[in-house]
Amino acid sequence: MPKLTIDGEIVEVPPGSTVLQACEAAGREIPVFCFHPRLNIAGNCRMCLVEVEKMPKPQASCALPAADGMVVHTDSPTVHRARKGVLELLLINHPLDCPICDQGGECDLQDLTLFYGPDKSRFKENKRPVADKYLGPLISTHMTRCIHCTRCIRFLNEIAGVEELGAVHRGEHMEITSWVEAALTSELQGNIIDLCPVGALNSKPYEYRARTWELKKTESVDVLDAVGSSIRIDSRGNEVMRILPRLHEEVNEEWLADKSRFAYDGLKKRRLDVPMLRKAGRLEPVDWKTVLAAVADRVRATDPSRIAFLVGDQVDCETMVLVKELAERLGTPHVECRQDGSPLGIRPRAQYLFNTTIAGIEQADVCLLVGTNPRWEAPLVNARIRKRWRRGGFTVGRIGVPFDLTYPVHDLGAGPATLEEVAHGWHSFAEKLAAAERPMLILGMGAIARPDGAAVLGLAHRLAESVRLLRPGWNGFNLLHTAAARVGGLELGLVPGPGGRDLAGILAGIERGEIELVFSIGVEEVDPKRLEKAFVVHLGTHGDRTAPIASAILPGAAYTEKNATWVNLEGRPQRGRLAVFPPGEAKEDWRILRALSEAVGRTVPLDTPAQVRARMAELAPQLGELDRIRPAEWGSFGRAGPVDPAPFRSPIEDYWRTCPISRASAVMAECSALAAARAREATGTHG
Amino acid sequence: MSAAPGAKKPYGAMAPDVDRFAFTPENLEEAKRILARYPPGRQASAVLPLLHLAQAQHGGWLPKAALDYVAEFLGMAKIRVYEVASFYDMFNIEPVGRVQVRVCTTTPCWLCGSDAVLKAAREVLGCEPGESSPDGRFYLREFECLGACANAPVLWIDDDFYEDLTYERAKAVLEAVVRGERPEPGPQSGRKGSMPAGGKTTLLEVGE
């Protein structure tokens, strides 16, 4: 452990640390532009200069290994003079357009200029002109502002794994570019906007819309995939202006996937903002009282065994508590939260959780992906796998349709037959898993959300037992969900009770006229044609797929518009916070169901969020404490049976449009069209 | 501030669309031989020699198709090859004359009369530095130190150095090249290599 003297204070740092880290350990703040703790060291901005005794010149502390006995000065006149010089040179070609720059107010260069900047420019020549680059519909560029820290290049190379940005030419002519004018293809590209220490890379949808200091900042969680990334919702008035990631080392580190970051314009479009009732074949706006009375009449007139509850992909736990309570009081066992038709049971819990945890991926040494494309289903889980792979000594195998995941993958096969081979130990990869110290399996919804899903789940269970995915202190069995609501739904037990119908049963029941009334709580991924025959009461946020066939519409609140709980794929309960109010007459979902229960005459006696959450903790004690994962018990699940030889396909065919919010978003539509055009080109119409 | 002569523009502004590029069978052999010099998994190290090979084959400049080809040949990301090709001065990423004429104008050559050499080149080729000749055969450039200061001033034509030049000697060399000849490279003053200009001063008894 090297011992250094920083400004007279002795600190000891782990071997391999840099002087910059040592200075930070001593509580000194060193100004940086190019240095970023999660990226490789570049050492090219020279802002972090410090004075080290016995070294003739100031040293770039970010790139200098800490050595025993170093005497470092971070606050000497030499250091200040050196940093002032560096900053003056950085500012030579930097335009003075802070008043119109989106970065203004949250700009590293602006902040450091306050401390080290010259009060006037000595540079009389013309500044260097640089053409702006086209990087796609998400990122706008102002390349004259670029100070060539290369954080964006390093992020895409190292973390996103998509080598598309580079620095071409050299010296004064150096430019950051993708060379050919083409949109970036990463699902994590938005992070380079956050990484850019100046205003060179900006969010295109947010550009020129607001200034940072007029935004209200609300700390919340994301629900556009099942990762449950920590986010900050920046709003002005009653409008979400942008969404940024928030640090959560165990979930999203400091990154955010692009859909979660950029789909927010979908919150303002196609919203259901007034209750509606179908009269003579047309949906007509009515007031809350009327719609609740009409639905209540219908409920009272229908036999409970003919009523079903379906729960969608982004529904919060509070609402699901009300669904459970209401269904119980109405006496219907037909409650289903698995709108993709997967066969996941509620016991043992291990079968539906990402047991290894996202941070746990970094401990694994062999990984088998089954029927999943993590790059699209959970970009940040994929980024973790890539992070693990970059450290070396990590093998990834896949059973399913090949797709570029940004790290090398051994393709073992495409369908259940290969899984069978591995599960029975006939495949060489089984030995690899068994011989590994910490093997993990990631089972995707593409493997189990199909008619033979229960048998595939049974095979996965067999595999887990045969290669011992569970070892002391290690659970390598993982399910990768695509829906933010699913784990919460399973934790609360929103599956058919005794004699209840599952999704297939409910849909078949509708067709045969045995189910007459369907509550669609945010259900958007079920073919609406199959619901059509029933009286559908749709509690949703968007005029998406289900609303057109609904008989009654109860406008609900989107995830930015309520204080509510979601459970991420690891089983981590997290609280989202209200940033803006629901549009028009839309209300918080659980309150709507509470009011409905009263209108039906079967009041659910939960009146405040606190009461709902208390009931939630009774139903599922593991949800009682926020941000804490309770390890799940192991047991048997799935069942033996014949499997269909069809290859496993990821449920996500278009990353950019997977939910009502992203489907309503114009930005996502543009990304989706671009991706489709790229895919067409790749399949060879261009030779 | 005007852009320096020969300053490179972003790709696509000037380059005509070249759809395809592939090594000729002979160059493919050569490329494989070059590749064999590097350990497995380190093929990217061969990017410089392969770009030289591609540039020679394509007539003195590298179209995007050639850069993409080299990237694919070496299993590198395309942008990494673009970075290399745009960084190094000896790669041309815009169409230029096939014969590369470079005049060293760094201090030692300049002191020994590189202005005259440049003047001769301008007159014979009929173009300014950073341009190709009107017939498109030659590409004239000013270059930084070529490392032959003992024989200054120096003219570098394709792979050959012509040294100890004056206005007349440079003109003679260039006119010969324009006629399609290749004069003997090296000092044009008659001396051998970089031996003293006034004849031997040491080791007089040794040798022939």
PDB file of N, CA and C in Angstrom, chain A residues 93 123 125-129 131 133 153 157 163-173 175 177-180 686-687, chain B residues 1-4 7-12 20 64 67-68 76-80 82-90 93:
ATOM      1  N   ASN A  93     -10.323  27.809 -28.453  1.00  0.00           N
ATOM      2  CA  ASN A  93     -11.229  27.488 -29.551  1.00  0.00           C
ATOM      3  C   ASN A  93     -12.666  27.280 -29.093  1.00  0.00           C
ATOM      4  N   PHE A 123      -6.554  35.789 -27.067  1.00  0.00           N
ATOM      5  CA  PHE A 123      -6.495  35.152 -28.377  1.00  0.00           C
ATOM      6  C   PHE A 123      -7.206  36.040 -29.387  1.00  0.00           C
ATOM      7  N   GLU A 125      -6.887  35.786 -32.786  1.00  0.00           N
ATOM      8  CA  GLU A 125      -7.130  35.151 -34.073  1.00  0.00           C
ATOM      9  C   GLU A 125      -8.554  34.597 -34.127  1.00  0.00           C
ATOM     10  N   ASN A 126      -8.902  34.073 -35.291  1.00  0.00           N
ATOM     11  CA  ASN A 126     -10.222  33.471 -35.418  1.00  0.00           C
ATOM     12  C   ASN A 126     -10.243  32.126 -34.725  1.00  0.00           C
ATOM     13  N   LYS A 127     -11.414  31.785 -34.173  1.00  0.00           N
ATOM     14  CA  LYS A 127     -11.544  30.460 -33.573  1.00  0.00           C
ATOM     15  C   LYS A 127     -11.710  29.444 -34.684  1.00  0.00           C
ATOM     16  N   ARG A 128     -11.441  28.222 -34.328  1.00  0.00           N
ATOM     17  CA  ARG A 128     -11.448  27.139 -35.304  1.00  0.00           C
ATOM     18  C   ARG A 128     -12.893  26.743 -35.640  1.00  0.00           C
ATOM     19  N   PRO A 129     -13.241  26.705 -36.896  1.00  0.00           N
ATOM     20  CA  PRO A 129     -14.593  26.253 -37.231  1.00  0.00           C
ATOM     21  C   PRO A 129     -14.637  24.734 -37.353  1.00  0.00           C
ATOM     22  N   ALA A 131     -17.412  21.607 -38.384  1.00  0.00           N
ATOM     23  CA  ALA A 131     -18.776  21.296 -38.829  1.00  0.00           C
ATOM     24  C   ALA A 131     -19.449  20.398 -37.792  1.00  0.00           C
ATOM     25  N   LYS A 133     -21.801  17.382 -36.491  1.00  0.00           N
ATOM     26  CA  LYS A 133     -21.938  16.033 -37.019  1.00  0.00           C
ATOM     27  C   LYS A 133     -23.359  15.537 -36.793  1.00  0.00           C
ATOM     28  N   ILE A 153     -15.988   8.837 -27.021  1.00  0.00           N
ATOM     29  CA  ILE A 153     -15.371   7.743 -27.771  1.00  0.00           C
ATOM     30  C   ILE A 153     -15.127   6.569 -26.844  1.00  0.00           C
ATOM     31  N   ASN A 157     -16.738   2.751 -26.971  1.00  0.00           N
ATOM     32  CA  ASN A 157     -15.827   1.614 -27.162  1.00  0.00           C
ATOM     33  C   ASN A 157     -15.892   0.645 -26.002  1.00  0.00           C
ATOM     34  N   GLU A 163     -18.165   0.458 -31.497  1.00  0.00           N
ATOM     35  CA  GLU A 163     -17.088   1.364 -31.896  1.00  0.00           C
ATOM     36  C   GLU A 163     -17.533   2.191 -33.094  1.00  0.00           C
ATOM     37  N   GLU A 164     -18.114   3.330 -32.815  1.00  0.00           N
ATOM     38  CA  GLU A 164     -18.630   4.137 -33.913  1.00  0.00           C
ATOM     39  C   GLU A 164     -18.127   5.566 -33.894  1.00  0.00           C
ATOM     40  N   LEU A 165     -17.615   6.023 -32.765  1.00  0.00           N
ATOM     41  CA  LEU A 165     -17.069   7.370 -32.727  1.00  0.00           C
ATOM     42  C   LEU A 165     -15.558   7.296 -32.672  1.00  0.00           C
ATOM     43  N   GLY A 166     -14.918   8.286 -33.271  1.00  0.00           N
ATOM     44  CA  GLY A 166     -13.465   8.315 -33.223  1.00  0.00           C
ATOM     45  C   GLY A 166     -12.983   9.741 -33.382  1.00  0.00           C
ATOM     46  N   ALA A 167     -11.673   9.909 -33.220  1.00  0.00           N
ATOM     47  CA  ALA A 167     -11.078  11.225 -33.417  1.00  0.00           C
ATOM     48  C   ALA A 167     -10.286  11.175 -34.711  1.00  0.00           C
ATOM     49  N   VAL A 168     -10.744  11.868 -35.723  1.00  0.00           N
ATOM     50  CA  VAL A 168     -10.025  11.841 -36.987  1.00  0.00           C
ATOM     51  C   VAL A 168      -9.202  13.117 -37.144  1.00  0.00           C
ATOM     52  N   HIS A 169      -8.264  13.060 -38.061  1.00  0.00           N
ATOM     53  CA  HIS A 169      -7.281  14.122 -38.276  1.00  0.00           C
ATOM     54  C   HIS A 169      -6.482  14.312 -36.993  1.00  0.00           C
ATOM     55  N   ARG A 170      -5.693  15.363 -36.952  1.00  0.00           N
ATOM     56  CA  ARG A 170      -4.870  15.509 -35.752  1.00  0.00           C
ATOM     57  C   ARG A 170      -4.544  16.963 -35.476  1.00  0.00           C
ATOM     58  N   GLY A 171      -3.941  17.160 -34.330  1.00  0.00           N
ATOM     59  CA  GLY A 171      -3.539  18.505 -33.936  1.00  0.00           C
ATOM     60  C   GLY A 171      -4.736  19.431 -33.961  1.00  0.00           C
ATOM     61  N   GLU A 172      -4.566  20.572 -34.554  1.00  0.00           N
ATOM     62  CA  GLU A 172      -5.633  21.551 -34.566  1.00  0.00           C
ATOM     63  C   GLU A 172      -6.826  21.095 -35.404  1.00  0.00           C
ATOM     64  N   HIS A 173      -6.594  20.105 -36.248  1.00  0.00           N
ATOM     65  CA  HIS A 173      -7.677  19.656 -37.125  1.00  0.00           C
ATOM     66  C   HIS A 173      -8.449  18.487 -36.545  1.00  0.00           C
ATOM     67  N   GLU A 175     -11.018  16.136 -34.924  1.00  0.00           N
ATOM     68  CA  GLU A 175     -12.465  16.232 -34.776  1.00  0.00           C
ATOM     69  C   GLU A 175     -13.005  14.918 -34.272  1.00  0.00           C
ATOM     70  N   THR A 177     -15.865  12.380 -34.571  1.00  0.00           N
ATOM     71  CA  THR A 177     -16.857  12.134 -35.599  1.00  0.00           C
ATOM     72  C   THR A 177     -17.142  10.651 -35.733  1.00  0.00           C
ATOM     73  N   SER A 178     -18.247  10.356 -36.393  1.00  0.00           N
ATOM     74  CA  SER A 178     -18.494   8.970 -36.765  1.00  0.00           C
ATOM     75  C   SER A 178     -18.025   8.756 -38.199  1.00  0.00           C
ATOM     76  N   TRP A 179     -17.384   9.781 -38.784  1.00  0.00           N
ATOM     77  CA  TRP A 179     -16.795   9.771 -40.129  1.00  0.00           C
ATOM     78  C   TRP A 179     -17.858   9.740 -41.208  1.00  0.00           C
ATOM     79  N   VAL A 180     -18.628   8.666 -41.267  1.00  0.00           N
ATOM     80  CA  VAL A 180     -19.743   8.676 -42.203  1.00  0.00           C
ATOM     81  C   VAL A 180     -20.952   9.202 -41.462  1.00  0.00           C
ATOM     82  N   HIS A 686     -28.601  -3.911 -50.546  1.00  0.00           N
ATOM     83  CA  HIS A 686     -27.540  -3.075 -51.092  1.00  0.00           C
ATOM     84  C   HIS A 686     -26.376  -3.912 -51.605  1.00  0.00           C
ATOM     85  N   GLY A 687     -26.605  -5.152 -51.853  1.00  0.00           N
ATOM     86  CA  GLY A 687     -25.525  -6.032 -52.338  1.00  0.00           C
ATOM     87  C   GLY A 687     -24.685  -6.446 -51.202  1.00  0.00           C
TER      88      GLY A 687
ATOM     89  N   MET B   1      -7.941  33.431 -40.321  1.00  0.00           N
ATOM     90  CA  MET B   1      -6.994  32.315 -40.392  1.00  0.00           C
ATOM     91  C   MET B   1      -7.468  31.359 -41.480  1.00  0.00           C
ATOM     92  N   SER B   2      -6.691  31.209 -42.496  1.00  0.00           N
ATOM     93  CA  SER B   2      -7.103  30.283 -43.543  1.00  0.00           C
ATOM     94  C   SER B   2      -6.601  28.892 -43.195  1.00  0.00           C
ATOM     95  N   ALA B   3      -7.291  27.903 -43.724  1.00  0.00           N
ATOM     96  CA  ALA B   3      -6.866  26.533 -43.466  1.00  0.00           C
ATOM     97  C   ALA B   3      -5.492  26.306 -44.075  1.00  0.00           C
ATOM     98  N   ALA B   4      -4.678  25.543 -43.391  1.00  0.00           N
ATOM     99  CA  ALA B   4      -3.337  25.265 -43.900  1.00  0.00           C
ATOM    100  C   ALA B   4      -3.435  24.533 -45.232  1.00  0.00           C
ATOM    101  N   ALA B   7      -4.767  20.906 -45.775  1.00  0.00           N
ATOM    102  CA  ALA B   7      -5.575  20.515 -44.625  1.00  0.00           C
ATOM    103  C   ALA B   7      -6.695  19.592 -45.100  1.00  0.00           C
ATOM    104  N   LYS B   8      -6.947  18.567 -44.324  1.00  0.00           N
ATOM    105  CA  LYS B   8      -7.892  17.561 -44.793  1.00  0.00           C
ATOM    106  C   LYS B   8      -9.325  17.960 -44.444  1.00  0.00           C
ATOM    107  N   LYS B   9     -10.194  17.654 -45.341  1.00  0.00           N
ATOM    108  CA  LYS B   9     -11.605  17.928 -45.096  1.00  0.00           C
ATOM    109  C   LYS B   9     -12.266  16.646 -44.630  1.00  0.00           C
ATOM    110  N   PRO B  10     -13.426  16.766 -43.966  1.00  0.00           N
ATOM    111  CA  PRO B  10     -14.117  15.548 -43.576  1.00  0.00           C
ATOM    112  C   PRO B  10     -14.399  14.705 -44.809  1.00  0.00           C
ATOM    113  N   TYR B  11     -14.384  13.415 -44.604  1.00  0.00           N
ATOM    114  CA  TYR B  11     -14.594  12.528 -45.726  1.00  0.00           C
ATOM    115  C   TYR B  11     -15.957  12.769 -46.344  1.00  0.00           C
ATOM    116  N   GLY B  12     -16.030  12.673 -47.637  1.00  0.00           N
ATOM    117  CA  GLY B  12     -17.322  12.772 -48.293  1.00  0.00           C
ATOM    118  C   GLY B  12     -17.516  14.083 -48.982  1.00  0.00           C
ATOM    119  N   ARG B  20     -16.332  -0.186 -54.612  1.00  0.00           N
ATOM    120  CA  ARG B  20     -15.707  -1.437 -54.204  1.00  0.00           C
ATOM    121  C   ARG B  20     -14.209  -1.313 -54.172  1.00  0.00           C
ATOM    122  N   LYS B  64     -13.119   5.464 -49.322  1.00  0.00           N
ATOM    123  CA  LYS B  64     -13.723   4.872 -48.138  1.00  0.00           C
ATOM    124  C   LYS B  64     -13.838   3.360 -48.285  1.00  0.00           C
ATOM    125  N   LEU B  67     -10.726   1.779 -47.101  1.00  0.00           N
ATOM    126  CA  LEU B  67     -10.596   1.804 -45.633  1.00  0.00           C
ATOM    127  C   LEU B  67     -11.487   0.731 -45.013  1.00  0.00           C
ATOM    128  N   ASP B  68     -12.708   0.635 -45.537  1.00  0.00           N
ATOM    129  CA  ASP B  68     -13.625  -0.383 -45.017  1.00  0.00           C
ATOM    130  C   ASP B  68     -13.067  -1.777 -45.265  1.00  0.00           C
ATOM    131  N   MET B  76     -11.116  -4.998 -37.593  1.00  0.00           N
ATOM    132  CA  MET B  76     -11.144  -3.801 -36.730  1.00  0.00           C
ATOM    133  C   MET B  76     -12.431  -3.037 -36.971  1.00  0.00           C
ATOM    134  N   ALA B  77     -12.774  -2.168 -36.031  1.00  0.00           N
ATOM    135  CA  ALA B  77     -13.896  -1.261 -36.264  1.00  0.00           C
ATOM    136  C   ALA B  77     -13.472  -0.278 -37.355  1.00  0.00           C
ATOM    137  N   LYS B  78     -14.417   0.061 -38.220  1.00  0.00           N
ATOM    138  CA  LYS B  78     -14.088   0.956 -39.339  1.00  0.00           C
ATOM    139  C   LYS B  78     -13.525   2.283 -38.847  1.00  0.00           C
ATOM    140  N   ILE B  79     -14.139   2.814 -37.790  1.00  0.00           N
ATOM    141  CA  ILE B  79     -13.722   4.146 -37.342  1.00  0.00           C
ATOM    142  C   ILE B  79     -12.259   4.144 -36.921  1.00  0.00           C
ATOM    143  N   ARG B  80     -11.763   2.995 -36.416  1.00  0.00           N
ATOM    144  CA  ARG B  80     -10.349   2.935 -36.003  1.00  0.00           C
ATOM    145  C   ARG B  80      -9.441   3.102 -37.218  1.00  0.00           C
ATOM    146  N   TYR B  82     -10.345   4.682 -40.008  1.00  0.00           N
ATOM    147  CA  TYR B  82     -10.495   6.077 -40.460  1.00  0.00           C
ATOM    148  C   TYR B  82      -9.583   6.986 -39.644  1.00  0.00           C
ATOM    149  N   GLU B  83      -9.538   6.712 -38.350  1.00  0.00           N
ATOM    150  CA  GLU B  83      -8.686   7.535 -37.484  1.00  0.00           C
ATOM    151  C   GLU B  83      -7.232   7.472 -37.942  1.00  0.00           C
ATOM    152  N   VAL B  84      -6.763   6.253 -38.186  1.00  0.00           N
ATOM    153  CA  VAL B  84      -5.365   6.081 -38.593  1.00  0.00           C
ATOM    154  C   VAL B  84      -5.119   6.774 -39.932  1.00  0.00           C
ATOM    155  N   ALA B  85      -6.013   6.519 -40.899  1.00  0.00           N
ATOM    156  CA  ALA B  85      -5.792   7.043 -42.241  1.00  0.00           C
ATOM    157  C   ALA B  85      -5.835   8.567 -42.254  1.00  0.00           C
ATOM    158  N   SER B  86      -6.668   9.152 -41.394  1.00  0.00           N
ATOM    159  CA  SER B  86      -6.755  10.614 -41.412  1.00  0.00           C
ATOM    160  C   SER B  86      -5.641  11.239 -40.577  1.00  0.00           C
ATOM    161  N   PHE B  87      -5.098  10.483 -39.633  1.00  0.00           N
ATOM    162  CA  PHE B  87      -4.072  11.037 -38.758  1.00  0.00           C
ATOM    163  C   PHE B  87      -2.750  11.170 -39.496  1.00  0.00           C
ATOM    164  N   TYR B  88      -2.360  10.139 -40.214  1.00  0.00           N
ATOM    165  CA  TYR B  88      -1.034  10.135 -40.827  1.00  0.00           C
ATOM    166  C   TYR B  88      -1.044  10.871 -42.159  1.00  0.00           C
ATOM    167  N   ASP B  89      -0.027  11.707 -42.318  1.00  0.00           N
ATOM    168  CA  ASP B  89       0.082  12.565 -43.487  1.00  0.00           C
ATOM    169  C   ASP B  89       0.337  11.798 -44.777  1.00  0.00           C
ATOM    170  N   MET B  90       0.911  10.621 -44.651  1.00  0.00           N
ATOM    171  CA  MET B  90       1.272   9.918 -45.886  1.00  0.00           C
ATOM    172  C   MET B  90       0.098   9.181 -46.499  1.00  0.00           C
ATOM    173  N   ILE B  93      -6.752  10.756 -48.214  1.00  0.00           N
ATOM    174  CA  ILE B  93      -8.115  10.259 -48.187  1.00  0.00           C
ATOM    175  C   ILE B  93      -8.992  11.033 -49.147  1.00  0.00           C
TER     176      ILE B  93
END
